[in-house]
Short mmCIF file of C-alpha atoms and ligand atoms in Angstrom, two decimals:
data_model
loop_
_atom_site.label_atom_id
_atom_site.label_comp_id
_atom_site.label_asym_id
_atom_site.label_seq_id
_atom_site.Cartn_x
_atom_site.Cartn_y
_atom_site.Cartn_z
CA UNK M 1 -3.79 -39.91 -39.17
CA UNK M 2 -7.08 -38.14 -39.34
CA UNK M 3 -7.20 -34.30 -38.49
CA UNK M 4 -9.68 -35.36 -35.83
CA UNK M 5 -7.27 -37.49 -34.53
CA UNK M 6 -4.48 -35.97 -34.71
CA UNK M 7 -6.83 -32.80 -33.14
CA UNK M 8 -7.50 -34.69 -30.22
CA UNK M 9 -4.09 -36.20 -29.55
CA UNK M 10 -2.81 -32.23 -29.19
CA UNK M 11 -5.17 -31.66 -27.24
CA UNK M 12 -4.61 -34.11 -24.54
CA UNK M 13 -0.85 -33.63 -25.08
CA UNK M 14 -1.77 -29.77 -23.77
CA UNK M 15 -3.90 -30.89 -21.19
CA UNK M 16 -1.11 -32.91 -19.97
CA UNK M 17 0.99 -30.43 -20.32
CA UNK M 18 -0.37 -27.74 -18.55
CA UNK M 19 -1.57 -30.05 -15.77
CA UNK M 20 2.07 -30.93 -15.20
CA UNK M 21 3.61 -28.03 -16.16
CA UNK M 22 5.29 -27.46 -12.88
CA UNK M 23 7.37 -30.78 -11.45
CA UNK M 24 4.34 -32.46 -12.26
CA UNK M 25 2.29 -30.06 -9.66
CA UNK M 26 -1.64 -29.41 -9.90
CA UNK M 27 -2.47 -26.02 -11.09
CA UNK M 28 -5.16 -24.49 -9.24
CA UNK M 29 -5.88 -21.03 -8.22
CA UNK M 30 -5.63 -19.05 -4.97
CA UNK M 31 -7.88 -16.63 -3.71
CA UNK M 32 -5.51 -14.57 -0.84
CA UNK M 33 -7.00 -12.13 0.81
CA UNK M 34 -4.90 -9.25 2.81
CA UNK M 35 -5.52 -5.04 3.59
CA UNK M 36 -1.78 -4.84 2.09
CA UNK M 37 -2.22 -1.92 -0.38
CA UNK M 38 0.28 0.88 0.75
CA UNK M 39 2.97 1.23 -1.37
CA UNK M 40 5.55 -0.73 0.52
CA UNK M 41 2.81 -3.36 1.51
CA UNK M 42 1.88 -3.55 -1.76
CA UNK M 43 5.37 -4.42 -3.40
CA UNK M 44 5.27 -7.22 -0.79
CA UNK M 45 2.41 -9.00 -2.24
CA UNK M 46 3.85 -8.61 -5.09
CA UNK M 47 6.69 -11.42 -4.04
CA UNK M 48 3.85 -13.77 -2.74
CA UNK M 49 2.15 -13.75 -5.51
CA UNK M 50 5.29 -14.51 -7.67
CA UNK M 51 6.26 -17.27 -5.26
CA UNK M 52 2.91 -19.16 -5.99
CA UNK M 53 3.22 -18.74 -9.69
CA UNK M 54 6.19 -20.25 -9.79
CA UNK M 55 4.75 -23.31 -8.47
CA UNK M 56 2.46 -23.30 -11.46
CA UNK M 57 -0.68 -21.50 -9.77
CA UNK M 58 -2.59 -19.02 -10.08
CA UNK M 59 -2.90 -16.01 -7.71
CA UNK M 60 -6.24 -14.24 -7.36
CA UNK M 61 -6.23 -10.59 -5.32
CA UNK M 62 -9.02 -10.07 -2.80
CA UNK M 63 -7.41 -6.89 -1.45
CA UNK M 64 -9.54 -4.77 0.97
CA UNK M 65 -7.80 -1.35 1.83
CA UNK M 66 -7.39 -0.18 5.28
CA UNK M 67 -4.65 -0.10 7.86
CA UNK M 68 -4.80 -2.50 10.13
CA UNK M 69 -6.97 -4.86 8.85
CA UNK M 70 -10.86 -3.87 10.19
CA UNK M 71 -12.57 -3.58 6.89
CA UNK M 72 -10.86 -6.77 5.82
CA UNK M 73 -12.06 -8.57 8.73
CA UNK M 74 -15.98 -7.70 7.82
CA UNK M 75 -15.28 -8.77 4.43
CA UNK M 76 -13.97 -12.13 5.15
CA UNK M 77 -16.60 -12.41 8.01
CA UNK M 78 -19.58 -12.02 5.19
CA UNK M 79 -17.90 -14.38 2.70
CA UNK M 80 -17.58 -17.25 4.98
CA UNK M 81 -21.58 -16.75 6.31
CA UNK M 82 -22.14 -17.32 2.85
CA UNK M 83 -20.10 -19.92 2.06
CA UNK M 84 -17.73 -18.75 -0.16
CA UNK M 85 -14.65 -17.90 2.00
CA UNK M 86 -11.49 -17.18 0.46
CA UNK M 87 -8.17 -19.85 -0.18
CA UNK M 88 -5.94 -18.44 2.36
CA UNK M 89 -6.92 -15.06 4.44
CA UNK M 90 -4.50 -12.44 6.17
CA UNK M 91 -5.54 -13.53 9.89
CA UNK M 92 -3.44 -12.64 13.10
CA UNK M 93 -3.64 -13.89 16.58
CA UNK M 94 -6.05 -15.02 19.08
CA UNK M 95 -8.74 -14.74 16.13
CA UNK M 96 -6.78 -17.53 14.22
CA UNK M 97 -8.36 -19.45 17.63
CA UNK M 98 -11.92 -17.80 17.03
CA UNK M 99 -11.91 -18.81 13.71
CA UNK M 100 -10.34 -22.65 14.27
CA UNK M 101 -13.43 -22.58 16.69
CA UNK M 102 -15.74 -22.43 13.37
CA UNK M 103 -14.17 -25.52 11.96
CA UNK M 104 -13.71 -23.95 8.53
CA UNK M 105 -9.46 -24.15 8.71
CA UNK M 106 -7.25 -26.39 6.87
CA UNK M 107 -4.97 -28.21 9.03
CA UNK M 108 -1.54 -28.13 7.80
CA UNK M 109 -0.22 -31.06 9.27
CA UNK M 110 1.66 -32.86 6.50
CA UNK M 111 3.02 -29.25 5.09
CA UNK M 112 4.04 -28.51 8.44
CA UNK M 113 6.16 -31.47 9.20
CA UNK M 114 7.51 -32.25 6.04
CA UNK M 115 8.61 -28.23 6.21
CA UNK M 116 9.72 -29.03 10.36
CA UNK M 117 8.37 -26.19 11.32
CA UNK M 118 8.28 -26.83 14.89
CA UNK M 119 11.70 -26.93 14.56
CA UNK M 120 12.19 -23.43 12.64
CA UNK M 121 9.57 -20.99 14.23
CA UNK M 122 10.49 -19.77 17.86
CA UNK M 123 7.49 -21.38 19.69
CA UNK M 124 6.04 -17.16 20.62
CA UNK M 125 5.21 -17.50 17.00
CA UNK M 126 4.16 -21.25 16.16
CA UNK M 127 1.70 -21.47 19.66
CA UNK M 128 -0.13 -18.47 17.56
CA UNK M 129 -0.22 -20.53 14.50
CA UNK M 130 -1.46 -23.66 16.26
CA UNK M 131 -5.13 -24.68 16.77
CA UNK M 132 -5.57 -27.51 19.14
CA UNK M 133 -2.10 -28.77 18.52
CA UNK M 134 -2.13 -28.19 14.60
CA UNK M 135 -0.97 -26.13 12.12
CA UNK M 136 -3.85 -24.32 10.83
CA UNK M 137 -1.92 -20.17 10.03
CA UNK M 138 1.68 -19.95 8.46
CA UNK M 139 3.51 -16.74 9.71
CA UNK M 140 5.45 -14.52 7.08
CA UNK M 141 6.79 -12.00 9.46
CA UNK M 142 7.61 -10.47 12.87
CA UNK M 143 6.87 -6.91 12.97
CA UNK M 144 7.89 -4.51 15.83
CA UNK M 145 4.79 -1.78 16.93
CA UNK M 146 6.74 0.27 19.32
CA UNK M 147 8.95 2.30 16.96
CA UNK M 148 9.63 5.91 16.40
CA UNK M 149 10.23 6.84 12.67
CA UNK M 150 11.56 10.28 12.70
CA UNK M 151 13.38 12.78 10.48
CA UNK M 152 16.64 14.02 11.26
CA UNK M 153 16.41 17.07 8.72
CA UNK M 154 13.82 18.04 10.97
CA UNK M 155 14.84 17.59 14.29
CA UNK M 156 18.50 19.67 13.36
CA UNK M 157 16.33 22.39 12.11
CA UNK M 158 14.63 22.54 15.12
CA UNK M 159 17.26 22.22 17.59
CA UNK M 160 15.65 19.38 18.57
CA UNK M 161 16.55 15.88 19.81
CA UNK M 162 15.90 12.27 19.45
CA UNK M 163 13.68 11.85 22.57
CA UNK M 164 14.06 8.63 24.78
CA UNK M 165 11.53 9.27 27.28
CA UNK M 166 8.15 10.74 27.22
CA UNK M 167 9.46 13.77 29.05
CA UNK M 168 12.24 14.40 26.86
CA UNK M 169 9.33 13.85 23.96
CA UNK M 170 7.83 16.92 25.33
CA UNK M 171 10.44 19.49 25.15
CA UNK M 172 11.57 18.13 21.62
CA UNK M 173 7.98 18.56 20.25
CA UNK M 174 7.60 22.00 21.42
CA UNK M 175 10.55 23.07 20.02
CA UNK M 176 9.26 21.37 17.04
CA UNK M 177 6.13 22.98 16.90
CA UNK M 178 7.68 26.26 17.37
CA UNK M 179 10.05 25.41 14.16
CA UNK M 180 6.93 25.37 12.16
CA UNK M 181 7.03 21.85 11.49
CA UNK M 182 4.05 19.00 12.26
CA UNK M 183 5.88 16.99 15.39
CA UNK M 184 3.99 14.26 15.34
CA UNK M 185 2.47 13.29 11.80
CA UNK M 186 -0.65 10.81 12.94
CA UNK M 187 -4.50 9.41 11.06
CA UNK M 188 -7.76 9.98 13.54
CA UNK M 189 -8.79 6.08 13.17
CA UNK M 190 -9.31 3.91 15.86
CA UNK M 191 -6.44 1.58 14.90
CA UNK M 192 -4.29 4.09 14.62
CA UNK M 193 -5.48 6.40 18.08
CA UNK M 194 -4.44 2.29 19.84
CA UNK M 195 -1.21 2.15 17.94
CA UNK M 196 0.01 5.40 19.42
CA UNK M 197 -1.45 4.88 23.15
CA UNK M 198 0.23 1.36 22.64
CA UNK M 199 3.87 3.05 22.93
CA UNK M 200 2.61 5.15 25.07
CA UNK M 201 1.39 3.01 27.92
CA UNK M 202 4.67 0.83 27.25
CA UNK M 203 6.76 3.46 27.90
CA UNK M 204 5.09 4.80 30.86
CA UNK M 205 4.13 1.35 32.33
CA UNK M 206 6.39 -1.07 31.37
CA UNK M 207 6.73 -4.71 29.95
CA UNK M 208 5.32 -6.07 33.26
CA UNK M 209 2.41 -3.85 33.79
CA UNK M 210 1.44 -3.82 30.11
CA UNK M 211 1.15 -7.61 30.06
CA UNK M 212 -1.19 -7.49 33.44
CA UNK M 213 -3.25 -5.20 31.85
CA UNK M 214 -3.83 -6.29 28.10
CA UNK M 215 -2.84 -9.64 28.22
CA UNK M 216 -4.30 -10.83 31.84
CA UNK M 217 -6.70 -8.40 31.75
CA UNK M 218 -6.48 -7.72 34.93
CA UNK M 219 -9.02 -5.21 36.66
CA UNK M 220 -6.40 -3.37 38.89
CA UNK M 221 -4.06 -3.06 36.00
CA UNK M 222 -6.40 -1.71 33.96
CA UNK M 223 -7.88 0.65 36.23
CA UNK M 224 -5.29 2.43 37.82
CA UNK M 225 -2.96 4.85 38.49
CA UNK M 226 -0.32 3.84 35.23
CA UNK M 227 -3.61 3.86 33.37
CA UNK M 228 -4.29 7.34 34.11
CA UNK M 229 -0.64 8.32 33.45
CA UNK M 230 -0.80 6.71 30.55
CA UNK M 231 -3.91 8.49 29.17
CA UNK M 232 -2.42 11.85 30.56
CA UNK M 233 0.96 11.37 28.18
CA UNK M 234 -1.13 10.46 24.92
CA UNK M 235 -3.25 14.69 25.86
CA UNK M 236 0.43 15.53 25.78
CA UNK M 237 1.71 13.58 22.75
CA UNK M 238 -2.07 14.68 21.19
CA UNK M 239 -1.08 18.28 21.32
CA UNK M 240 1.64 18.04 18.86
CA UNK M 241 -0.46 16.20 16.39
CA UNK M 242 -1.82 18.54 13.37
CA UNK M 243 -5.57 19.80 12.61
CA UNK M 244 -5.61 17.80 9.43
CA UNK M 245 -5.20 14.17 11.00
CA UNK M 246 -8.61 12.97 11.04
CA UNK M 247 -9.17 9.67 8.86
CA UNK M 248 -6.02 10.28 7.18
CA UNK M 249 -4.27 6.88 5.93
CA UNK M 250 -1.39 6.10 8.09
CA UNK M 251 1.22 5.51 4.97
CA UNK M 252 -0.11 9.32 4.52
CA UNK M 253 1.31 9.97 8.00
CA UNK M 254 4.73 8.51 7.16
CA UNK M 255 4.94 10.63 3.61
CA UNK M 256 4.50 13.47 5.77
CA UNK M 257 7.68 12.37 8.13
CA UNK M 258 9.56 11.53 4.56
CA UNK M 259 9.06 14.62 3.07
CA UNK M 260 10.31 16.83 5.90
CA UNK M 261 6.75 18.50 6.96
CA UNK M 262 6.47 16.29 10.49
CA UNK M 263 9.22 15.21 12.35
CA UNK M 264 8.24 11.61 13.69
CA UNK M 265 5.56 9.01 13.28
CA UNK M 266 4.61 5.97 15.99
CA UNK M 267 4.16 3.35 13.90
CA UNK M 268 4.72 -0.47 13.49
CA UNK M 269 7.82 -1.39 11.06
CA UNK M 270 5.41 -1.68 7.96
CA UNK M 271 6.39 2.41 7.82
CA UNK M 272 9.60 1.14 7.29
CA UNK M 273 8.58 -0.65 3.86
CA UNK M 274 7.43 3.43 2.69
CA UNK M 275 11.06 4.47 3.23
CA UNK M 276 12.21 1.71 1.38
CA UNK M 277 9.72 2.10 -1.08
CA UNK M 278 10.72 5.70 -1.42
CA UNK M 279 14.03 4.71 -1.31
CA UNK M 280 15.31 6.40 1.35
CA UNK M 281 18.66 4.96 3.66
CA UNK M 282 18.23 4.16 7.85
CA UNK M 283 20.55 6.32 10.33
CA UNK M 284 20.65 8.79 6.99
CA UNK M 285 17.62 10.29 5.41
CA UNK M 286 15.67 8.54 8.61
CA UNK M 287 16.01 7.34 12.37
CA UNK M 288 14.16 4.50 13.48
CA UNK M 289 14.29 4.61 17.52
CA UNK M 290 12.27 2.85 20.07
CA UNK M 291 9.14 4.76 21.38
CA UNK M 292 10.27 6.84 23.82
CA UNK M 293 10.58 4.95 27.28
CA UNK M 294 10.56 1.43 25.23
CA UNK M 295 13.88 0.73 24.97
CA UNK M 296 14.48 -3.16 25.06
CA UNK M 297 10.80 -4.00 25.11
CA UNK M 298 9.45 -5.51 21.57
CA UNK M 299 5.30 -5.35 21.22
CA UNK M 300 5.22 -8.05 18.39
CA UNK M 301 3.00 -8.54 15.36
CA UNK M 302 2.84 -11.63 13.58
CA UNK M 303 1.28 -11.62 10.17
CA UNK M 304 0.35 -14.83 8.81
CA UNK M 305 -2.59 -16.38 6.62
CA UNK M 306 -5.30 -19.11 7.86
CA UNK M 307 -5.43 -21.56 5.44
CA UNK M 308 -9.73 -22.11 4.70
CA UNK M 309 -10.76 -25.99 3.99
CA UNK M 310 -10.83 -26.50 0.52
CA UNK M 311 -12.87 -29.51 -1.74
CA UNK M 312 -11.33 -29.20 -5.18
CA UNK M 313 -7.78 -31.30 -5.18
CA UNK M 314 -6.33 -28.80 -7.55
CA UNK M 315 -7.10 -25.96 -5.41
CA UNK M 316 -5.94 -28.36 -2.05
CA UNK M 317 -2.98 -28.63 -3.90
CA UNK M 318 -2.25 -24.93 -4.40
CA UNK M 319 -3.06 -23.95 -0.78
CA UNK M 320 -0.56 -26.07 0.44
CA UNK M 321 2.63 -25.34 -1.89
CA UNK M 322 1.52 -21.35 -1.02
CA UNK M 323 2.02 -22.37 3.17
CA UNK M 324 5.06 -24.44 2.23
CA UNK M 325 6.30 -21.50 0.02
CA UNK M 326 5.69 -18.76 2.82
CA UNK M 327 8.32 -20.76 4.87
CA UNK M 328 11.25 -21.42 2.50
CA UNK M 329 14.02 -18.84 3.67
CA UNK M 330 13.88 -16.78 -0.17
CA UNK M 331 10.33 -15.88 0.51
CA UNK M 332 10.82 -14.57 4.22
CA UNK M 333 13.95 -12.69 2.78
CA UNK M 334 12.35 -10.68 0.16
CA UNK M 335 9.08 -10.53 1.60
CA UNK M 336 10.07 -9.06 4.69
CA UNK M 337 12.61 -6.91 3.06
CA UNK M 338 10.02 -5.02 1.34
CA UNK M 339 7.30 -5.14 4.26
CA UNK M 340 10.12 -3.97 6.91
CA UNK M 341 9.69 -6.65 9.34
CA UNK M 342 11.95 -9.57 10.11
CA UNK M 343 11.41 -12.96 9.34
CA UNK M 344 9.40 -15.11 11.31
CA UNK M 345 11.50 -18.59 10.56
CA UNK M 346 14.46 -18.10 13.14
CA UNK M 347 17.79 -18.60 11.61
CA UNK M 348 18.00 -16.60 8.93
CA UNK M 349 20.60 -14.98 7.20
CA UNK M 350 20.02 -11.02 7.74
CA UNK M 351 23.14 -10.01 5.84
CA UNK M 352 20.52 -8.02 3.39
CA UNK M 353 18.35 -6.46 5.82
CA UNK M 354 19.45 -2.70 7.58
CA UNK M 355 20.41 -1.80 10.67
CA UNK M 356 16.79 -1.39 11.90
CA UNK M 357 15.84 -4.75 11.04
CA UNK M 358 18.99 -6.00 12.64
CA UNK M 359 18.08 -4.02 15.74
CA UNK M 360 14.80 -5.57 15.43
CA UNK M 361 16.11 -9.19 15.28
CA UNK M 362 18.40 -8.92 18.23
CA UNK M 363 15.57 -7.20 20.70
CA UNK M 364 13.35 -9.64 19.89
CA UNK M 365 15.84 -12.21 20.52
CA UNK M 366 16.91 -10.40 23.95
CA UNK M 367 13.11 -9.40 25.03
CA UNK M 368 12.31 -13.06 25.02
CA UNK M 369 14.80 -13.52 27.81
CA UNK M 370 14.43 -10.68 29.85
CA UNK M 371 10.18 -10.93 29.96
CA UNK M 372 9.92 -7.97 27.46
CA UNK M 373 8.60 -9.07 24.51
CA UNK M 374 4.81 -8.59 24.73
CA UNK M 375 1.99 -8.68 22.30
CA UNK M 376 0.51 -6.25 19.82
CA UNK M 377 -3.12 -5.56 21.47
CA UNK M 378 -3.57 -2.74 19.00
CA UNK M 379 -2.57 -5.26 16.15
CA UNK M 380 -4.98 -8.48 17.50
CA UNK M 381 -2.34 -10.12 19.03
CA UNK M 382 -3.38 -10.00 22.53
CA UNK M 383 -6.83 -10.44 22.89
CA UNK M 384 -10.08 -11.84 22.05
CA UNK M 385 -11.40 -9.38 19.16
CA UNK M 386 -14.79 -7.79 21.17
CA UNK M 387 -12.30 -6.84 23.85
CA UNK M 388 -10.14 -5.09 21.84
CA UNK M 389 -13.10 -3.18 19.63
CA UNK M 390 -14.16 -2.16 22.91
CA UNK M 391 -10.76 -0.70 24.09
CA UNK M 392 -9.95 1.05 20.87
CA UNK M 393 -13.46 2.78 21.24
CA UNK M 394 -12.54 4.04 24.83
CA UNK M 395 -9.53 5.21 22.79
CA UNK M 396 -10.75 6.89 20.49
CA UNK M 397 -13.52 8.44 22.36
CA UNK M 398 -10.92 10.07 24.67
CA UNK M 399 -8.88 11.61 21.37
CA UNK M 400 -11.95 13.10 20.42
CA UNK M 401 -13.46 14.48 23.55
CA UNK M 402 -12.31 16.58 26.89
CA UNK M 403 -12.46 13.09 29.04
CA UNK M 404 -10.44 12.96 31.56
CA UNK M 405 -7.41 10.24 32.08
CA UNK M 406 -9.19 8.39 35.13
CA UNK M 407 -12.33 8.10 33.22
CA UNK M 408 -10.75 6.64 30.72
CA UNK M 409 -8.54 4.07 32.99
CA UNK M 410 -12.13 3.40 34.18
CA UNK M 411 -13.68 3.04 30.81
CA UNK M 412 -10.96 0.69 29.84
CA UNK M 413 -11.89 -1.81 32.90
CA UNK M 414 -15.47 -1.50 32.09
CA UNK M 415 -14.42 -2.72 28.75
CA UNK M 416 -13.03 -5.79 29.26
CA UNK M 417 -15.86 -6.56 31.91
CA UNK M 418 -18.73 -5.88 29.57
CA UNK M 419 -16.95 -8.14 26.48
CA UNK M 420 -14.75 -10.30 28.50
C1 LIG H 1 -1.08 -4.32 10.60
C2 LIG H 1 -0.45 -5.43 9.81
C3 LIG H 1 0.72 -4.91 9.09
C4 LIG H 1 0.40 -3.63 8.34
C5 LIG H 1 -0.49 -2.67 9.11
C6 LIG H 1 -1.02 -1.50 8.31
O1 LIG H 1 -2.14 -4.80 11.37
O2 LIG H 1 -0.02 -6.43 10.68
O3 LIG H 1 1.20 -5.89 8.23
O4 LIG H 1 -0.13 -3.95 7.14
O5 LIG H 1 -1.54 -3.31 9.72
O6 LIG H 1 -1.83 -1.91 7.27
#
């Protein structure tokens, strides 16, 4: 045999090879974008990425830091304008509708049925996923916003305790305060400001209330005396916060409760992953406890990643073993065991997960049925995106000013009417 021959003969037998390397899959790459670059968030990504490559693709980061996902969002927005948007994009709620709307989504039908997913995702979490009846986001998690992270160390030291209601919140920060300690470790952004006034209004309002006002919308709700209460608690719970909290990264805010210099954090679950990251034991080294006055309500937060129309069969290929990936019960184990959340496929064995997860899965389970399990507004699960850029100004403009709790209750009516 010639050496050309015998040249090109290897060289088809590696193309061959490496195009079927996997079960005889297509190799193609995937572009993911996501804001996941805390330490816990970032050992989560981590297991996606590893669950693609062992399909035989490739994974290529598009990371954009920030909490809660803003920045991201402007990224993404300016890629897709210029016609270059990502393979798959972290993308939550109502704007998986906004952006199903701009006919740029994959539909996922024949991942979706061949995975029955119908059949596996409680339907709170597949209607999100859904655009016009079809599959076009795949959900990796349920987190839980209204949670108290606190530090036990701290509160004993203080002769402090675990506070249940917002009242009770007040007498254990003081004493806090007084201890020398930072009572409530918090970051000045926007995100963050809505997070905290999330719990808040929860707590002081309730499940029913809460859903007239920031999932109906509703003018009266909005505007009103709970409103104002609501606003008054956060001047209270703002008073315990420390000097240095402006712009500072939330997984900053969490150290701060780990190493013993504030005693509790209001956070979504993902603060969980920086305990386990740090690896530090529930109901020992921390408490996790519902936000004061929230006990048995569950504000969920579904993270899951819109799937964007793709030409290239390789790269088709890819995008759809990554969705059918993010469902098989392995990934939603270790993902979510590093991110802190629960799975979103219902089902699942939780024999690894601790006792906050556990707690987690059976109030979600129980919220369901007693009308108490109500969407994340501060996490874009509750309303159309101008709305809630307009409410977490009004926010954020009354943590950094003198306004005055009915103003604000005002404002936040005047917000919905001028986006709504
Ligand atoms: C949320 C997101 C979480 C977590 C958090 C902080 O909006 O759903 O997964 O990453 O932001 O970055």
């Amino acid at each position: 045999m010639s050496i050309q021959r015998s040249f090109a003969r290897s060289v088809v037998a590696c193309a061959v090879g490496s195009l079927f390397a996997v079960g005889g899959a297509l190799a193609g790459e995937v572009e993911v974008l996501h804001w996941w670059t805390s330490g816990g968030e970032a050992k989560s990504v981590v297991e996606l990425k590893k669950i693609l490559e062992t399909k035989g693709h490739k994974w290529k980061d598009f990371a954009v830091a920030g909490g809660g996902g803003e920045n991201a969002m402007t990224v993404l927005k300016s890629r897709v304008v210029s016609g270059k948007p990502p393979t798959a994009a972290q993308v939550k709620g109502p704007s998986i509708q906004e952006w199903g709307a701009e006919g740029v989504l994959t539909q996922m039908d024949g991942v979706s049925k061949a995975g029955n997913w119908d059949g596996l995702l409680p339907a709170v979490v597949s209607n999100v996923m859904k655009y016009q009846g079809h599959y076009v986001a795949v959900p990796v998690n349920v987190h839980r916003v209204n949670w108290m992270w606190a530090n036990p160390e701290v509160f004993k030291k203080a002769g402090a305790k675990i506070p249940t209601t917002w009242d009770e919140f007040a007498v254990a920060a003081e004493k806090i305060q007084k201890a020398g300690f930072v009572a409530v470790a918090h970051g000045g952004q926007p995100w963050q400001d809505a997070t905290v006034f999330e719990s808040v209004a929860l707590g002081v309002g309730g499940a029913d209330w809460f859903n007239k006002a920031f999932v109906k919308l509703d003018t009266g709700a909005l505007n009103s005396p709970t409103m104002e209460k609501s606003f008054a608690t956060l001047r209270t719970v703002q008073k315990y916060i420390d000097k240095d909290a402006a712009n500072r990264d939330w997984n900053l805010a969490t150290a701060m409760v780990i190493n013993g210099k504030a005693a509790m954090q209001f956070m979504g679950d993902w603060a969980k992953g920086e305990f386990t990251a740090a690896n530090k034991a529930p109901g020992k080294d921390y408490i996790c406890a519902p936000a004061p006055g929230t006990a048995g309500a569950f504000t969920f937060n579904i993270d899951s990643f819109i799937m964007f129309e793709q030409k290239d069969p390789e790269a088709k290929k890819a995008q759809a073993d990554l969705a059918a990936a993010i469902m098989e019960p392995q990934f939603q184990e270790v993902f979510n065991l590093n991110k802190g959340s629960i799975p979103a496929r219902s089902g699942m064995d939780m024999a690894k997960f601790d006792q906050c997860a556990k707690d987690s899965t059976s109030e979600f389970q129980s919220s369901s049925k007693s009308g108490k399990l109500v969407p994340s507004w501060a996490h874009g699960m509750a309303m159309p995106s101008a709305v809630q850029g307009a409410m977490f100004d009004v926010v954020t403009q009354f943590m950094n000013s003198n306004m005055s709790p009915k103003d604000a209750a005002a404002k936040m009516a005047a917000a919905v009417k001028a986006k709504g």
